mmCIF file with all atom_site columns, C-alpha atoms in Angstrom:
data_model
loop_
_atom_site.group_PDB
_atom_site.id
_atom_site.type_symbol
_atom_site.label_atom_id
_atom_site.label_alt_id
_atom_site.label_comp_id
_atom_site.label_asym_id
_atom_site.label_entity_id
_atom_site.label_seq_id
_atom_site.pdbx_PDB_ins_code
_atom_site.Cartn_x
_atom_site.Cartn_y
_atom_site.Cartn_z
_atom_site.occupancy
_atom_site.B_iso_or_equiv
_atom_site.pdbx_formal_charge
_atom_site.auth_seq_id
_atom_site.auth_comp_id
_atom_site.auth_asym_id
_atom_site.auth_atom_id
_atom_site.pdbx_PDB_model_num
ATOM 1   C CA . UNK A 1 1   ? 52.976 52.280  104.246 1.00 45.00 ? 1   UNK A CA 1
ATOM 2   C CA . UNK A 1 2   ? 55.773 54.543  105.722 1.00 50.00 ? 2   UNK A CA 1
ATOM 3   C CA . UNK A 1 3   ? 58.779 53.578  107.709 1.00 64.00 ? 3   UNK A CA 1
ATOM 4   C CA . UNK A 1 4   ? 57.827 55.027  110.212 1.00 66.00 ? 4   UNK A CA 1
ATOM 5   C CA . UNK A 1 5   ? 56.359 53.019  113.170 1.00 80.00 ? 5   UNK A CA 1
ATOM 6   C CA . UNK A 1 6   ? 54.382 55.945  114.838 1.00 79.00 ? 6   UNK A CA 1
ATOM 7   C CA . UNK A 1 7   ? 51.164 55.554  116.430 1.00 88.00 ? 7   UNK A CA 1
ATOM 8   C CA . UNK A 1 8   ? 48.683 58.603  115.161 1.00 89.00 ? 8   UNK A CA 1
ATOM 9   C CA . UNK A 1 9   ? 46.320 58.441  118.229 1.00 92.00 ? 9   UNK A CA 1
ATOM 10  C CA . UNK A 1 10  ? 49.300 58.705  120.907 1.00 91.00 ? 10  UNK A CA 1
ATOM 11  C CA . UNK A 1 11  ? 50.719 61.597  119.575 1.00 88.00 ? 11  UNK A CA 1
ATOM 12  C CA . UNK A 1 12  ? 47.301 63.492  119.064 1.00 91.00 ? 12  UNK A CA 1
ATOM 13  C CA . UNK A 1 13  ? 46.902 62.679  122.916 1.00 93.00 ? 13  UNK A CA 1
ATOM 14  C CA . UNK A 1 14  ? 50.235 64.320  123.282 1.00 90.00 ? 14  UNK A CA 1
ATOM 15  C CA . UNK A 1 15  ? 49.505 67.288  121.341 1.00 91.00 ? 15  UNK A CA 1
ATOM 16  C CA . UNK A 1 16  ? 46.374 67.477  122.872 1.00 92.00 ? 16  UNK A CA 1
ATOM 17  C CA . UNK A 1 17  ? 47.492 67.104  126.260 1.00 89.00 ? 17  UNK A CA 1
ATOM 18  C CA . UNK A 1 18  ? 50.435 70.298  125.152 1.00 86.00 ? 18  UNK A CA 1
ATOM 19  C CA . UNK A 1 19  ? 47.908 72.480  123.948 1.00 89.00 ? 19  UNK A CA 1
ATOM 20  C CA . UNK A 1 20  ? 45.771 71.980  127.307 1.00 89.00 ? 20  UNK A CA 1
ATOM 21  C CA . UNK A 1 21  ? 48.970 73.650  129.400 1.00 83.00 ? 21  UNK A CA 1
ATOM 22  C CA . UNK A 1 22  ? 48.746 76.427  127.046 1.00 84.00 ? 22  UNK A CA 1
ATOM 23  C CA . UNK A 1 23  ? 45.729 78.088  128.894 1.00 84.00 ? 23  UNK A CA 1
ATOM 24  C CA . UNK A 1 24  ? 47.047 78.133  132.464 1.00 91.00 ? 24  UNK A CA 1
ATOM 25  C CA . UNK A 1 25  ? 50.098 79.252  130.986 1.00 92.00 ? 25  UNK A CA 1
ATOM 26  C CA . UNK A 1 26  ? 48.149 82.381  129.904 1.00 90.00 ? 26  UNK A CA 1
ATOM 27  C CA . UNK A 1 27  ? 46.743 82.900  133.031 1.00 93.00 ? 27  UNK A CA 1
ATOM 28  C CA . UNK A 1 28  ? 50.111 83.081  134.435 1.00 95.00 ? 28  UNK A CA 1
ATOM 29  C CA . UNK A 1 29  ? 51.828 84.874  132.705 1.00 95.00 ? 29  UNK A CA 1
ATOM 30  C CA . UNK A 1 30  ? 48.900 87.670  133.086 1.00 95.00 ? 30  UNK A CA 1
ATOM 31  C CA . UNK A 1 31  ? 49.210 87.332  136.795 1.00 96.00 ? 31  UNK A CA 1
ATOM 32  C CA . UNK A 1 32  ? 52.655 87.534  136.289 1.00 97.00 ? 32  UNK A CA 1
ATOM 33  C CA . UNK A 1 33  ? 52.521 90.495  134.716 1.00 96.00 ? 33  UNK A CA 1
ATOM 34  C CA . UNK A 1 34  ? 50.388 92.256  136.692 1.00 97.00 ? 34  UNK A CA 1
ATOM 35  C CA . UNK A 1 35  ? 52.229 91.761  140.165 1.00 97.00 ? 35  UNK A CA 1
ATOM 36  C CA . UNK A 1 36  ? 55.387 92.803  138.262 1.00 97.00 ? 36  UNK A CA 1
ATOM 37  C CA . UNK A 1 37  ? 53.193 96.149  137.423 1.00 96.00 ? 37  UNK A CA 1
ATOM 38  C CA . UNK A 1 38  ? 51.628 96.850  141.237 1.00 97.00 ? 38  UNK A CA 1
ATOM 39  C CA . UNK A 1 39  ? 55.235 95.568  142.751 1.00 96.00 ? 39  UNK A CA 1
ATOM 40  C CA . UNK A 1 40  ? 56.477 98.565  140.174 1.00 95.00 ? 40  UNK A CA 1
ATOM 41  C CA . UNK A 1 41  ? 53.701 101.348 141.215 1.00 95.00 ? 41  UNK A CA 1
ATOM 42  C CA . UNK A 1 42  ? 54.274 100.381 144.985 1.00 97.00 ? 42  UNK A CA 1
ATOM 43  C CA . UNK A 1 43  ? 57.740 100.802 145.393 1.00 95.00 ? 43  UNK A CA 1
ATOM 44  C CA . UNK A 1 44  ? 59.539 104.660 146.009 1.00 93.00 ? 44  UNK A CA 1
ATOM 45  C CA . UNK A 1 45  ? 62.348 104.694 144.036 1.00 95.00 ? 45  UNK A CA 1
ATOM 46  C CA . UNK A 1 46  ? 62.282 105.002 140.676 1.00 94.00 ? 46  UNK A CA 1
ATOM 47  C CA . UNK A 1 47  ? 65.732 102.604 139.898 1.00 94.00 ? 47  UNK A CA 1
ATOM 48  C CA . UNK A 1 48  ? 64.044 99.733  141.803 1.00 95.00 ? 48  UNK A CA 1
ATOM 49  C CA . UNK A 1 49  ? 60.559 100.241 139.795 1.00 95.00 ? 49  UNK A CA 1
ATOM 50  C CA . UNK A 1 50  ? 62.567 100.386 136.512 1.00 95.00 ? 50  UNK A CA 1
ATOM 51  C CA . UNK A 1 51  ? 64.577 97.481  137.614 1.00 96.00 ? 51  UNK A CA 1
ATOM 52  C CA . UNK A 1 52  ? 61.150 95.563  137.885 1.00 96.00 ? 52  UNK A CA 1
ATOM 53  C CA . UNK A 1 53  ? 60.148 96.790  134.608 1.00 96.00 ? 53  UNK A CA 1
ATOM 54  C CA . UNK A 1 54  ? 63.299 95.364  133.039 1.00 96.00 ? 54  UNK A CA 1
ATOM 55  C CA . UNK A 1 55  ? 63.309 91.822  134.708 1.00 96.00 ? 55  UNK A CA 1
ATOM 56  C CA . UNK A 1 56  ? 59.945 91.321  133.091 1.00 97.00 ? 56  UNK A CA 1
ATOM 57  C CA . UNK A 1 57  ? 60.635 93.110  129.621 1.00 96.00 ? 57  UNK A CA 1
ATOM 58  C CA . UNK A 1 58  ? 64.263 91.227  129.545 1.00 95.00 ? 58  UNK A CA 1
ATOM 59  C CA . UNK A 1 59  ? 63.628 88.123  131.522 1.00 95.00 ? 59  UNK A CA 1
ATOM 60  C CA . UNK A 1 60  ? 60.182 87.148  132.604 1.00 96.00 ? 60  UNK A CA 1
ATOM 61  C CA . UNK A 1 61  ? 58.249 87.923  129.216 1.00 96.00 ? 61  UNK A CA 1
ATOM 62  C CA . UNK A 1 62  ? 60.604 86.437  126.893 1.00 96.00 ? 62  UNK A CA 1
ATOM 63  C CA . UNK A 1 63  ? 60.524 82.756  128.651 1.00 95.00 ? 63  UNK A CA 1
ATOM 64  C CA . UNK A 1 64  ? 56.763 82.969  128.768 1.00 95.00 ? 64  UNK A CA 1
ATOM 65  C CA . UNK A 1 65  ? 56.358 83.586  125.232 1.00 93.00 ? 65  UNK A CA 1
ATOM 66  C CA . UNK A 1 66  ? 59.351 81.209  124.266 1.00 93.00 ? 66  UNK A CA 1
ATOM 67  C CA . UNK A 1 67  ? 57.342 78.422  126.217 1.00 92.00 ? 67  UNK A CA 1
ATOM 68  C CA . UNK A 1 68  ? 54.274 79.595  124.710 1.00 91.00 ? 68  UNK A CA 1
ATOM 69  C CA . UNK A 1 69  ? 55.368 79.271  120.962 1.00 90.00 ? 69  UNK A CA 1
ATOM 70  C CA . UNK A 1 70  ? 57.219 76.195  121.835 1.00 90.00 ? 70  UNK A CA 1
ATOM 71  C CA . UNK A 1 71  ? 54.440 73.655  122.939 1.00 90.00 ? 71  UNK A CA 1
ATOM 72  C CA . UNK A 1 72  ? 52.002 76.081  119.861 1.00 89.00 ? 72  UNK A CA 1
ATOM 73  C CA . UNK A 1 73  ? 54.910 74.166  117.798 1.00 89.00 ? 73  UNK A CA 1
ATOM 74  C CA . UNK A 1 74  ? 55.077 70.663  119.460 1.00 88.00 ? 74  UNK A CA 1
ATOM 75  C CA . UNK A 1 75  ? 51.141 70.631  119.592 1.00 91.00 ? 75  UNK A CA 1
ATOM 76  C CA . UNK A 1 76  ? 50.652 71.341  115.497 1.00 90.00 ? 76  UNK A CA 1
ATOM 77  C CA . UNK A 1 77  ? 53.711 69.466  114.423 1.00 88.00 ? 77  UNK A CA 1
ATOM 78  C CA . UNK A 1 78  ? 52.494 66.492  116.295 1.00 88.00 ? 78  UNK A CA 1
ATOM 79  C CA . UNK A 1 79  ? 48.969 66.599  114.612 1.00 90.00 ? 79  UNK A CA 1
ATOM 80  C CA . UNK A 1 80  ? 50.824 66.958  111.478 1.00 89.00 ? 80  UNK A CA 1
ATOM 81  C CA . UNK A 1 81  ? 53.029 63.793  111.609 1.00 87.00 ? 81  UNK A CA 1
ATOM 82  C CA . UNK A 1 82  ? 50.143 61.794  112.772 1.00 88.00 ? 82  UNK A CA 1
ATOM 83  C CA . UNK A 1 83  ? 48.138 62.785  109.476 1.00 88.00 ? 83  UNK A CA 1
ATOM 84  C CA . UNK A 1 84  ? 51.067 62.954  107.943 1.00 87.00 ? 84  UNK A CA 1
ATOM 85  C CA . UNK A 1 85  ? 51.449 58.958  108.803 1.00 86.00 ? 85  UNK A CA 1
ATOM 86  C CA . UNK A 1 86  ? 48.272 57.981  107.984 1.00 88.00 ? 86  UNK A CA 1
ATOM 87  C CA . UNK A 1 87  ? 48.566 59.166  104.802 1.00 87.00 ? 87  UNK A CA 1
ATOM 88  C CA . UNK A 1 88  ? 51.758 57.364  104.074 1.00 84.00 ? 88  UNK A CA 1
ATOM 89  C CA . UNK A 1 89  ? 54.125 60.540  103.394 1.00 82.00 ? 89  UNK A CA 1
ATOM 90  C CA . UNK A 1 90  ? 57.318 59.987  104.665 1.00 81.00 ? 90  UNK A CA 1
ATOM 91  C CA . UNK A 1 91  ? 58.783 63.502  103.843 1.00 85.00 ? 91  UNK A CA 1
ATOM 92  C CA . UNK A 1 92  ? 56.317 65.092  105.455 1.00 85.00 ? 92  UNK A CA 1
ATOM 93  C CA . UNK A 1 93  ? 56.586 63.540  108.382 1.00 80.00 ? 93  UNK A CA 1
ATOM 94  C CA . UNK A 1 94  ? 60.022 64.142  108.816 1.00 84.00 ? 94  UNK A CA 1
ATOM 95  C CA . UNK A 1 95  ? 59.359 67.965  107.854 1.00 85.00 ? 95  UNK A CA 1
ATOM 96  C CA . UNK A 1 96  ? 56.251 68.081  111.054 1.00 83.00 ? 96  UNK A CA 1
ATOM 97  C CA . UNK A 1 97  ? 58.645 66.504  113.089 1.00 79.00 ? 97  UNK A CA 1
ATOM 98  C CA . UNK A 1 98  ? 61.344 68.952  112.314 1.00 83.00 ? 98  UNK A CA 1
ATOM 99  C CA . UNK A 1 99  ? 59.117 71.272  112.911 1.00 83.00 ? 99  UNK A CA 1
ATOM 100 C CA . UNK A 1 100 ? 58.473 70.797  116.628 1.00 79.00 ? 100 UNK A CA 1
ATOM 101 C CA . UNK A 1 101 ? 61.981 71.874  117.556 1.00 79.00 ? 101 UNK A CA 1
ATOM 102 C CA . UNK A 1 102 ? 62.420 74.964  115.222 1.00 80.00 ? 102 UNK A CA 1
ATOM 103 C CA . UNK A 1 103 ? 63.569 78.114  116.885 1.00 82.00 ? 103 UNK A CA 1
ATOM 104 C CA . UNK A 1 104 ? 60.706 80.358  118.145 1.00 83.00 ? 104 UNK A CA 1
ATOM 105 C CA . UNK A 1 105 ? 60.580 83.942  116.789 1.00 86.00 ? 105 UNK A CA 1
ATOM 106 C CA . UNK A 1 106 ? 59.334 86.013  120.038 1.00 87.00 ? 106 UNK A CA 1
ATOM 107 C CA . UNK A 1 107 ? 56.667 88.075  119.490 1.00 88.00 ? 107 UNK A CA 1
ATOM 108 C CA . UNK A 1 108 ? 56.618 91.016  122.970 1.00 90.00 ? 108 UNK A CA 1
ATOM 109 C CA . UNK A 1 109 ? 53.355 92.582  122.903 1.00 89.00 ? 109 UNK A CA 1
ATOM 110 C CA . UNK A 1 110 ? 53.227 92.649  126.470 1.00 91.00 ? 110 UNK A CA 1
ATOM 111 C CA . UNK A 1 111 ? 56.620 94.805  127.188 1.00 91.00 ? 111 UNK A CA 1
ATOM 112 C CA . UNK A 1 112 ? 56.104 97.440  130.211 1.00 92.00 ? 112 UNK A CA 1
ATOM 113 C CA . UNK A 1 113 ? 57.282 101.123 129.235 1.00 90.00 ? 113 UNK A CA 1
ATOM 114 C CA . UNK A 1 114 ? 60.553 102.216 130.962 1.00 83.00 ? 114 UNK A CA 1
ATOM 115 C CA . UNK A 1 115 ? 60.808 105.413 131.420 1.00 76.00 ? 115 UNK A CA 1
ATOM 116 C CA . UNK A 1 116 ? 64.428 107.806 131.724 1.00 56.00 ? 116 UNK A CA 1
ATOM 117 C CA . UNK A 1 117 ? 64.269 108.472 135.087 1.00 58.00 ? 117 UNK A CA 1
ATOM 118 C CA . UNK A 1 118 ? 63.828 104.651 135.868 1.00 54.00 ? 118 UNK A CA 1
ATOM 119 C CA . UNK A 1 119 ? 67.282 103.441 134.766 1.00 52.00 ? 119 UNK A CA 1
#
């Protein structure tokens, strides 16, 4: 078999348990991003809604997408080295467990428009 002493079904239940935070997570970060955009269109001055604007675009949106790719990562390189293990590859495992703590590449789509007069 491998060298590896790994138990398949555990870390399945571990990825699967992962991916089930993923959807909250979501939720959040919509919610998130919403009160960031009515604390924005509620305030009168233009610096402080700008301000707003930039703590999500600089701060709040990057950590939810870093978390968000990082358990996406953890979740499929688990499943990985537990097929990996059954079938007896040892490289592979190593490469699925590598995997789960590569850097993330953040993808924005959900930046908020900043406009001049704002900074």
């Amino acid at each position: 078999m491998t060298t590896y002493d790994l138990d398949p079904d555990g870390l399945r239940g571990v990825a699967t348990s992962t991916a089930s935070a993923l959807e909250p997570l979501e939720t959040h970060r919509s919610d998130c991003s919403t009160a960031v955009d009515e604390a924005a269109a509620s305030v009168q001055s233009a610096e402080v809604a700008g301000a707003l604007l930039n703590v999500w675009n600089l701060l709040l949106a990057p950590q939810f997408e870093g978390v968000e790719q990082r358990l996406a990562k953890m979740t499929t390189g688990l499943t990985n080295a537990a097929s990996h293990y059954e079938q007896g590859d040892n490289g592979m495992i190593e490469d699925a467990m590598r995997s789960t703590d590569e850097t993330v590449e953040l993808d924005i789509t959900d930046a908020k428009q900043v406009t001049a007069e704002e900074n």
